[in-house]
Amino acid sequence: MKISPYTQAQATHFDREPAKGIAARVVIGKSDGAPNFCMRVFEIAPGGHTPRHSHDWEHEMFVHAGAGEVYGDGQWHPLASGNVVFIPANEEHQMRNTGKELLVVVCLVPGTAPEL
Amino acid sequence: MKISPYTQAQATHFDREPAKGIAARVVIGKSDGAPNFCMRVFEIAPGGHTPRHSHDWEHEMFVHAGAGEVYGDGQWHPLASGNVVFIPANEEHQMRNTGKELLVVVCLVPGTAPEL
């Protein structure tokens, strides 16, 4: 069993367009022996955003803290703490922080996808 | 894309030993088209607990809110908001709420496991 604050995992920073203000952590992955899927936690700074992209694997997300928006189906949708987001494979998506605090999102991918 | 507060999913209540004070929700699962893994959210009331058990699939957990403990490797460990827990297949485990607020835990299982 592994138990740790998500902040204990090493952060990878993405702060060059098309990404801005992102600290990304693999918190449960292959190096922990996770066989089927991978948990990452993204901190998006106020004004920051992820790239707008699509890929052939799905996301299952849980918004832990903060306020922002997610782009999908051609428009932006509000995101708040406690929201759940499912993005099927090949759907274009993007997240941005529209608030004043960190936007913290737990985002899982299948084991066949890149961990980060 | 599906976006919703986790509380919008229908809750299943477990309140008879060996479980106590549990509201469980499948928030992303097969009915959403999720092909590989399933996200559930468990609310554990103050004084409540999950059963102590093991099974042949893993858990990847994220503690969203509250305070409690998780049993594993023969002892209880403290749990707080922002903690990540990985429980490999076949490891005995249990959670309990030792605080005064709801303990809210996001818990994922592979698609081969029961959703709830």
PDB file of C-alpha atoms in Angstrom:
ATOM      1  CA  MET A   1       0.000   0.000   0.000  1.00  0.00           C
ATOM      2  CA  LYS A   2       1.242   3.463  -0.875  1.00  0.00           C
ATOM      3  CA  ILE A   3      -0.119   6.537   0.938  1.00  0.00           C
ATOM      4  CA  SER A   4       1.234  10.017   0.322  1.00  0.00           C
ATOM      5  CA  PRO A   5       0.210  13.632  -0.211  1.00  0.00           C
ATOM      6  CA  TYR A   6      -0.041  14.206  -3.977  1.00  0.00           C
ATOM      7  CA  THR A   7       2.427  17.064  -3.600  1.00  0.00           C
ATOM      8  CA  GLN A   8       5.129  14.567  -2.607  1.00  0.00           C
ATOM      9  CA  ALA A   9       5.393  13.320  -6.202  1.00  0.00           C
ATOM     10  CA  GLN A  10       7.914  15.120  -8.414  1.00  0.00           C
ATOM     11  CA  ALA A  11       6.342  17.919 -10.450  1.00  0.00           C
ATOM     12  CA  THR A  12       6.969  18.419 -14.168  1.00  0.00           C
ATOM     13  CA  HIS A  13       6.357  22.010 -15.200  1.00  0.00           C
ATOM     14  CA  PHE A  14       4.806  23.031 -18.527  1.00  0.00           C
ATOM     15  CA  ASP A  15       4.967  26.774 -19.019  1.00  0.00           C
ATOM     16  CA  ARG A  16       5.533  27.319 -22.705  1.00  0.00           C
ATOM     17  CA  GLU A  17       2.675  27.654 -25.230  1.00  0.00           C
ATOM     18  CA  PRO A  18       0.488  25.744 -26.008  1.00  0.00           C
ATOM     19  CA  ALA A  19       0.600  25.048 -22.230  1.00  0.00           C
ATOM     20  CA  LYS A  20       0.879  27.667 -19.485  1.00  0.00           C
ATOM     21  CA  GLY A  21       1.255  27.530 -15.710  1.00  0.00           C
ATOM     22  CA  ILE A  22       1.003  23.750 -15.315  1.00  0.00           C
ATOM     23  CA  ALA A  23       2.594  21.544 -12.624  1.00  0.00           C
ATOM     24  CA  ALA A  24       1.912  17.898 -13.480  1.00  0.00           C
ATOM     25  CA  ARG A  25       2.554  14.876 -11.258  1.00  0.00           C
ATOM     26  CA  VAL A  26       2.231  11.135 -11.843  1.00  0.00           C
ATOM     27  CA  VAL A  27       0.944  10.084  -8.422  1.00  0.00           C
ATOM     28  CA  ILE A  28       0.109   6.402  -9.111  1.00  0.00           C
ATOM     29  CA  GLY A  29       1.742   4.756 -12.103  1.00  0.00           C
ATOM     30  CA  LYS A  30       3.789   1.876 -13.438  1.00  0.00           C
ATOM     31  CA  SER A  31       6.639   2.557 -10.997  1.00  0.00           C
ATOM     32  CA  ASP A  32       4.160   1.846  -8.160  1.00  0.00           C
ATOM     33  CA  GLY A  33       3.108  -1.412  -9.814  1.00  0.00           C
ATOM     34  CA  ALA A  34      -0.224  -0.043 -11.068  1.00  0.00           C
ATOM     35  CA  PRO A  35      -1.149  -2.505 -13.825  1.00  0.00           C
ATOM     36  CA  ASN A  36      -4.149  -0.981 -15.624  1.00  0.00           C
ATOM     37  CA  PHE A  37      -4.412   2.800 -15.351  1.00  0.00           C
ATOM     38  CA  CYS A  38      -2.447   5.816 -14.172  1.00  0.00           C
ATOM     39  CA  MET A  39      -3.414   8.677 -11.833  1.00  0.00           C
ATOM     40  CA  ARG A  40      -1.946  12.132 -12.448  1.00  0.00           C
ATOM     41  CA  VAL A  41      -2.642  15.394 -10.623  1.00  0.00           C
ATOM     42  CA  PHE A  42      -2.483  18.709 -12.506  1.00  0.00           C
ATOM     43  CA  GLU A  43      -2.147  22.051 -10.777  1.00  0.00           C
ATOM     44  CA  ILE A  44      -3.088  24.890 -13.124  1.00  0.00           C
ATOM     45  CA  ALA A  45      -2.105  28.371 -11.932  1.00  0.00           C
ATOM     46  CA  PRO A  46      -4.530  31.313 -12.274  1.00  0.00           C
ATOM     47  CA  GLY A  47      -4.504  32.294 -15.970  1.00  0.00           C
ATOM     48  CA  GLY A  48      -2.894  28.973 -16.919  1.00  0.00           C
ATOM     49  CA  HIS A  49      -4.175  26.366 -19.347  1.00  0.00           C
ATOM     50  CA  THR A  50      -3.475  22.951 -20.824  1.00  0.00           C
ATOM     51  CA  PRO A  51      -2.982  22.520 -24.593  1.00  0.00           C
ATOM     52  CA  ARG A  52      -6.082  22.092 -26.751  1.00  0.00           C
ATOM     53  CA  HIS A  53      -5.657  18.618 -28.186  1.00  0.00           C
ATOM     54  CA  SER A  54      -7.118  15.171 -28.702  1.00  0.00           C
ATOM     55  CA  HIS A  55      -5.680  11.660 -28.522  1.00  0.00           C
ATOM     56  CA  ASP A  56      -6.857   8.086 -28.838  1.00  0.00           C
ATOM     57  CA  TRP A  57      -7.312   7.449 -25.113  1.00  0.00           C
ATOM     58  CA  GLU A  58      -9.892   8.660 -22.627  1.00  0.00           C
ATOM     59  CA  HIS A  59      -9.634  10.879 -19.518  1.00  0.00           C
ATOM     60  CA  GLU A  60     -11.502  10.394 -16.275  1.00  0.00           C
ATOM     61  CA  MET A  61     -11.154  13.555 -14.167  1.00  0.00           C
ATOM     62  CA  PHE A  62     -12.143  14.778 -10.727  1.00  0.00           C
ATOM     63  CA  VAL A  63     -11.815  18.470  -9.833  1.00  0.00           C
ATOM     64  CA  HIS A  64     -10.323  18.656  -6.336  1.00  0.00           C
ATOM     65  CA  ALA A  65     -10.005  22.422  -5.860  1.00  0.00           C
ATOM     66  CA  GLY A  66     -10.291  25.766  -7.604  1.00  0.00           C
ATOM     67  CA  ALA A  67     -12.426  27.087 -10.426  1.00  0.00           C
ATOM     68  CA  GLY A  68     -11.986  26.991 -14.168  1.00  0.00           C
ATOM     69  CA  GLU A  69     -13.390  25.819 -17.451  1.00  0.00           C
ATOM     70  CA  VAL A  70     -13.086  22.820 -19.719  1.00  0.00           C
ATOM     71  CA  TYR A  71     -13.421  23.056 -23.503  1.00  0.00           C
ATOM     72  CA  GLY A  72     -15.343  20.344 -25.284  1.00  0.00           C
ATOM     73  CA  ASP A  73     -18.061  19.887 -27.903  1.00  0.00           C
ATOM     74  CA  GLY A  74     -17.086  23.301 -29.312  1.00  0.00           C
ATOM     75  CA  GLN A  75     -17.552  25.408 -26.185  1.00  0.00           C
ATOM     76  CA  TRP A  76     -16.246  26.207 -22.698  1.00  0.00           C
ATOM     77  CA  HIS A  77     -18.005  24.696 -19.670  1.00  0.00           C
ATOM     78  CA  PRO A  78     -17.577  25.801 -16.036  1.00  0.00           C
ATOM     79  CA  LEU A  79     -15.600  23.532 -13.674  1.00  0.00           C
ATOM     80  CA  ALA A  80     -15.826  23.559  -9.888  1.00  0.00           C
ATOM     81  CA  SER A  81     -14.553  21.496  -6.988  1.00  0.00           C
ATOM     82  CA  GLY A  82     -16.321  18.130  -6.850  1.00  0.00           C
ATOM     83  CA  ASN A  83     -17.041  18.036 -10.590  1.00  0.00           C
ATOM     84  CA  VAL A  84     -16.426  14.869 -12.555  1.00  0.00           C
ATOM     85  CA  VAL A  85     -15.402  15.000 -16.238  1.00  0.00           C
ATOM     86  CA  PHE A  86     -15.308  12.118 -18.714  1.00  0.00           C
ATOM     87  CA  ILE A  87     -13.589  12.831 -22.020  1.00  0.00           C
ATOM     88  CA  PRO A  88     -13.876   9.906 -24.463  1.00  0.00           C
ATOM     89  CA  ALA A  89     -10.978   9.059 -26.792  1.00  0.00           C
ATOM     90  CA  ASN A  90     -10.439  11.402 -29.756  1.00  0.00           C
ATOM     91  CA  GLU A  91     -12.521  14.294 -28.343  1.00  0.00           C
ATOM     92  CA  GLU A  92     -10.812  17.684 -28.463  1.00  0.00           C
ATOM     93  CA  HIS A  93     -10.419  19.174 -24.986  1.00  0.00           C
ATOM     94  CA  GLN A  94      -8.592  21.822 -22.956  1.00  0.00           C
ATOM     95  CA  MET A  95      -8.713  23.172 -19.392  1.00  0.00           C
ATOM     96  CA  ARG A  96      -8.080  26.684 -18.105  1.00  0.00           C
ATOM     97  CA  ASN A  97      -8.038  28.319 -14.700  1.00  0.00           C
ATOM     98  CA  THR A  98     -10.395  31.294 -14.573  1.00  0.00           C
ATOM     99  CA  GLY A  99     -10.153  31.730 -10.782  1.00  0.00           C
ATOM    100  CA  LYS A 100      -7.709  33.204  -8.296  1.00  0.00           C
ATOM    101  CA  GLU A 101      -6.584  29.952  -6.641  1.00  0.00           C
ATOM    102  CA  LEU A 102      -4.829  26.872  -8.017  1.00  0.00           C
ATOM    103  CA  LEU A 103      -7.102  24.658 -10.096  1.00  0.00           C
ATOM    104  CA  VAL A 104      -6.288  21.098  -8.997  1.00  0.00           C
ATOM    105  CA  VAL A 105      -7.521  18.273 -11.209  1.00  0.00           C
ATOM    106  CA  VAL A 106      -7.049  14.525 -10.769  1.00  0.00           C
ATOM    107  CA  CYS A 107      -6.849  13.022 -14.276  1.00  0.00           C
ATOM    108  CA  LEU A 108      -6.595   9.314 -15.077  1.00  0.00           C
ATOM    109  CA  VAL A 109      -5.511   7.593 -18.272  1.00  0.00           C
ATOM    110  CA  PRO A 110      -5.354   3.923 -19.295  1.00  0.00           C
ATOM    111  CA  GLY A 111      -2.054   2.091 -18.891  1.00  0.00           C
ATOM    112  CA  THR A 112      -1.515   2.092 -22.666  1.00  0.00           C
ATOM    113  CA  ALA A 113      -1.265   5.937 -22.748  1.00  0.00           C
ATOM    114  CA  PRO A 114       1.830   8.003 -21.900  1.00  0.00           C
ATOM    115  CA  GLU A 115       1.890   8.665 -18.141  1.00  0.00           C
ATOM    116  CA  LEU A 116       2.602  12.348 -18.766  1.00  0.00           C
TER     117      LEU A 116
ATOM    118  CA  MET B   1     -17.881  14.855 -22.816  1.00  0.00           C
ATOM    119  CA  LYS B   2     -19.702  14.444 -19.523  1.00  0.00           C
ATOM    120  CA  ILE B   3     -19.394  17.095 -16.794  1.00  0.00           C
ATOM    121  CA  SER B   4     -21.353  16.901 -13.560  1.00  0.00           C
ATOM    122  CA  PRO B   5     -21.061  17.361  -9.807  1.00  0.00           C
ATOM    123  CA  TYR B   6     -20.288  13.943  -8.304  1.00  0.00           C
ATOM    124  CA  THR B   7     -23.352  14.343  -6.082  1.00  0.00           C
ATOM    125  CA  GLN B   8     -25.572  14.184  -9.167  1.00  0.00           C
ATOM    126  CA  ALA B   9     -24.920  10.451  -9.555  1.00  0.00           C
ATOM    127  CA  GLN B  10     -27.364   8.153  -7.735  1.00  0.00           C
ATOM    128  CA  ALA B  11     -26.084   7.119  -4.303  1.00  0.00           C
ATOM    129  CA  THR B  12     -26.169   3.534  -3.036  1.00  0.00           C
ATOM    130  CA  HIS B  13     -26.172   3.416   0.763  1.00  0.00           C
ATOM    131  CA  PHE B  14     -24.340   0.782   2.806  1.00  0.00           C
ATOM    132  CA  ASP B  15     -25.230   1.029   6.457  1.00  0.00           C
ATOM    133  CA  ARG B  16     -25.266  -2.521   7.767  1.00  0.00           C
ATOM    134  CA  GLU B  17     -22.156  -4.221   9.205  1.00  0.00           C
ATOM    135  CA  PRO B  18     -19.504  -4.866   7.953  1.00  0.00           C
ATOM    136  CA  ALA B  19     -20.094  -1.421   6.382  1.00  0.00           C
ATOM    137  CA  LYS B  20     -21.435   1.665   8.134  1.00  0.00           C
ATOM    138  CA  GLY B  21     -22.395   5.171   7.048  1.00  0.00           C
ATOM    139  CA  ILE B  22     -21.417   4.835   3.367  1.00  0.00           C
ATOM    140  CA  ALA B  23     -22.914   6.604   0.348  1.00  0.00           C
ATOM    141  CA  ALA B  24     -21.311   5.199  -2.824  1.00  0.00           C
ATOM    142  CA  ARG B  25     -21.664   6.572  -6.349  1.00  0.00           C
ATOM    143  CA  VAL B  26     -20.439   5.325  -9.732  1.00  0.00           C
ATOM    144  CA  VAL B  27     -19.571   8.666 -11.342  1.00  0.00           C
ATOM    145  CA  ILE B  28     -17.829   7.441 -14.547  1.00  0.00           C
ATOM    146  CA  GLY B  29     -18.507   3.893 -15.665  1.00  0.00           C
ATOM    147  CA  LYS B  30     -19.609   1.594 -18.456  1.00  0.00           C
ATOM    148  CA  SER B  31     -22.927   3.434 -18.883  1.00  0.00           C
ATOM    149  CA  ASP B  32     -20.883   6.539 -19.818  1.00  0.00           C
ATOM    150  CA  GLY B  33     -18.866   4.526 -22.342  1.00  0.00           C
ATOM    151  CA  ALA B  34     -15.745   4.333 -20.146  1.00  0.00           C
ATOM    152  CA  PRO B  35     -13.846   1.415 -21.678  1.00  0.00           C
ATOM    153  CA  ASN B  36     -11.000   0.675 -19.271  1.00  0.00           C
ATOM    154  CA  PHE B  37     -11.607   1.751 -15.681  1.00  0.00           C
ATOM    155  CA  CYS B  38     -14.371   3.054 -13.424  1.00  0.00           C
ATOM    156  CA  MET B  39     -14.480   6.071 -11.077  1.00  0.00           C
ATOM    157  CA  ARG B  40     -16.549   5.859  -7.909  1.00  0.00           C
ATOM    158  CA  VAL B  41     -16.899   8.423  -5.107  1.00  0.00           C
ATOM    159  CA  PHE B  42     -17.443   7.253  -1.526  1.00  0.00           C
ATOM    160  CA  GLU B  43     -18.801   9.508   1.201  1.00  0.00           C
ATOM    161  CA  ILE B  44     -18.116   8.046   4.642  1.00  0.00           C
ATOM    162  CA  ALA B  45     -20.027   9.674   7.516  1.00  0.00           C
ATOM    163  CA  PRO B  46     -18.281  10.481  10.824  1.00  0.00           C
ATOM    164  CA  GLY B  47     -17.896   7.145  12.657  1.00  0.00           C
ATOM    165  CA  GLY B  48     -18.549   5.195   9.451  1.00  0.00           C
ATOM    166  CA  HIS B  49     -16.327   2.638   7.743  1.00  0.00           C
ATOM    167  CA  THR B  50     -15.978   0.386   4.713  1.00  0.00           C
ATOM    168  CA  PRO B  51     -15.698  -3.409   5.136  1.00  0.00           C
ATOM    169  CA  ARG B  52     -12.254  -4.881   5.791  1.00  0.00           C
ATOM    170  CA  HIS B  53     -11.675  -7.058   2.739  1.00  0.00           C
ATOM    171  CA  SER B  54      -9.421  -7.917  -0.163  1.00  0.00           C
ATOM    172  CA  HIS B  55     -10.049  -8.770  -3.818  1.00  0.00           C
ATOM    173  CA  ASP B  56      -8.079  -9.519  -6.937  1.00  0.00           C
ATOM    174  CA  TRP B  57      -8.159  -5.992  -8.389  1.00  0.00           C
ATOM    175  CA  GLU B  58      -6.375  -2.805  -7.380  1.00  0.00           C
ATOM    176  CA  HIS B  59      -7.641   0.534  -6.043  1.00  0.00           C
ATOM    177  CA  GLU B  60      -6.302   3.968  -6.979  1.00  0.00           C
ATOM    178  CA  MET B  61      -7.697   6.519  -4.527  1.00  0.00           C
ATOM    179  CA  PHE B  62      -7.631  10.267  -4.013  1.00  0.00           C
ATOM    180  CA  VAL B  63      -8.900  11.803  -0.759  1.00  0.00           C
ATOM    181  CA  HIS B  64     -10.991  14.837  -1.698  1.00  0.00           C
ATOM    182  CA  ALA B  65     -12.188  15.983   1.753  1.00  0.00           C
ATOM    183  CA  GLY B  66     -12.343  15.063   5.408  1.00  0.00           C
ATOM    184  CA  ALA B  67     -10.101  13.109   7.725  1.00  0.00           C
ATOM    185  CA  GLY B  68      -9.851   9.421   8.471  1.00  0.00           C
ATOM    186  CA  GLU B  69      -7.676   6.353   8.388  1.00  0.00           C
ATOM    187  CA  VAL B  70      -6.920   3.523   6.011  1.00  0.00           C
ATOM    188  CA  TYR B  71      -5.995   0.027   7.205  1.00  0.00           C
ATOM    189  CA  GLY B  72      -3.232  -1.785   5.384  1.00  0.00           C
ATOM    190  CA  ASP B  73      -0.079  -3.782   6.060  1.00  0.00           C
ATOM    191  CA  GLY B  74      -1.532  -4.671   9.502  1.00  0.00           C
ATOM    192  CA  GLN B  75      -2.088  -1.155  10.831  1.00  0.00           C
ATOM    193  CA  TRP B  76      -4.111   2.049  10.528  1.00  0.00           C
ATOM    194  CA  HIS B  77      -2.613   5.022   8.661  1.00  0.00           C
ATOM    195  CA  PRO B  78      -3.899   8.625   8.740  1.00  0.00           C
ATOM    196  CA  LEU B  79      -5.709   9.993   5.682  1.00  0.00           C
ATOM    197  CA  ALA B  80      -6.163  13.656   4.810  1.00  0.00           C
ATOM    198  CA  SER B  81      -7.442  15.722   1.911  1.00  0.00           C
ATOM    199  CA  GLY B  82      -5.022  15.558  -1.017  1.00  0.00           C
ATOM    200  CA  ASN B  83      -3.658  12.126  -0.067  1.00  0.00           C
ATOM    201  CA  VAL B  84      -3.208   9.487  -2.737  1.00  0.00           C
ATOM    202  CA  VAL B  85      -3.591   5.777  -1.900  1.00  0.00           C
ATOM    203  CA  PHE B  86      -2.617   2.813  -4.076  1.00  0.00           C
ATOM    204  CA  ILE B  87      -3.849  -0.581  -2.895  1.00  0.00           C
ATOM    205  CA  PRO B  88      -2.498  -3.435  -5.038  1.00  0.00           C
ATOM    206  CA  ALA B  89      -4.688  -6.474  -5.792  1.00  0.00           C
ATOM    207  CA  ASN B  90      -5.193  -8.944  -2.937  1.00  0.00           C
ATOM    208  CA  GLU B  91      -4.090  -6.558  -0.158  1.00  0.00           C
ATOM    209  CA  GLU B  92      -6.456  -6.369   2.810  1.00  0.00           C
ATOM    210  CA  HIS B  93      -7.766  -2.838   3.339  1.00  0.00           C
ATOM    211  CA  GLN B  94     -10.462  -0.757   5.052  1.00  0.00           C
ATOM    212  CA  MET B  95     -11.247   2.957   5.512  1.00  0.00           C
ATOM    213  CA  ARG B  96     -12.860   4.742   8.436  1.00  0.00           C
ATOM    214  CA  ASN B  97     -13.852   8.316   9.180  1.00  0.00           C
ATOM    215  CA  THR B  98     -12.263   9.555  12.400  1.00  0.00           C
ATOM    216  CA  GLY B  99     -13.246  13.209  11.882  1.00  0.00           C
ATOM    217  CA  LYS B 100     -16.347  15.336  12.247  1.00  0.00           C
ATOM    218  CA  GLU B 101     -16.991  16.011   8.543  1.00  0.00           C
ATOM    219  CA  LEU B 102     -17.759  13.711   5.612  1.00  0.00           C
ATOM    220  CA  LEU B 103     -14.731  11.758   4.392  1.00  0.00           C
ATOM    221  CA  VAL B 104     -14.920  11.919   0.592  1.00  0.00           C
ATOM    222  CA  VAL B 105     -12.736   9.503  -1.373  1.00  0.00           C
ATOM    223  CA  VAL B 106     -12.452   9.073  -5.134  1.00  0.00           C
ATOM    224  CA  CYS B 107     -11.715   5.372  -5.766  1.00  0.00           C
ATOM    225  CA  LEU B 108     -11.005   3.804  -9.156  1.00  0.00           C
ATOM    226  CA  VAL B 109     -11.096   0.167 -10.204  1.00  0.00           C
ATOM    227  CA  PRO B 110     -10.260  -1.586 -13.488  1.00  0.00           C
ATOM    228  CA  GLY B 111     -13.104  -2.296 -15.918  1.00  0.00           C
ATOM    229  CA  THR B 112     -12.961  -6.012 -15.074  1.00  0.00           C
ATOM    230  CA  ALA B 113     -14.039  -5.363 -11.438  1.00  0.00           C
ATOM    231  CA  PRO B 114     -17.614  -4.807 -10.231  1.00  0.00           C
ATOM    232  CA  GLU B 115     -18.470  -1.104 -10.508  1.00  0.00           C
ATOM    233  CA  LEU B 116     -19.854  -1.118  -6.958  1.00  0.00           C
TER     234      LEU B 116
END
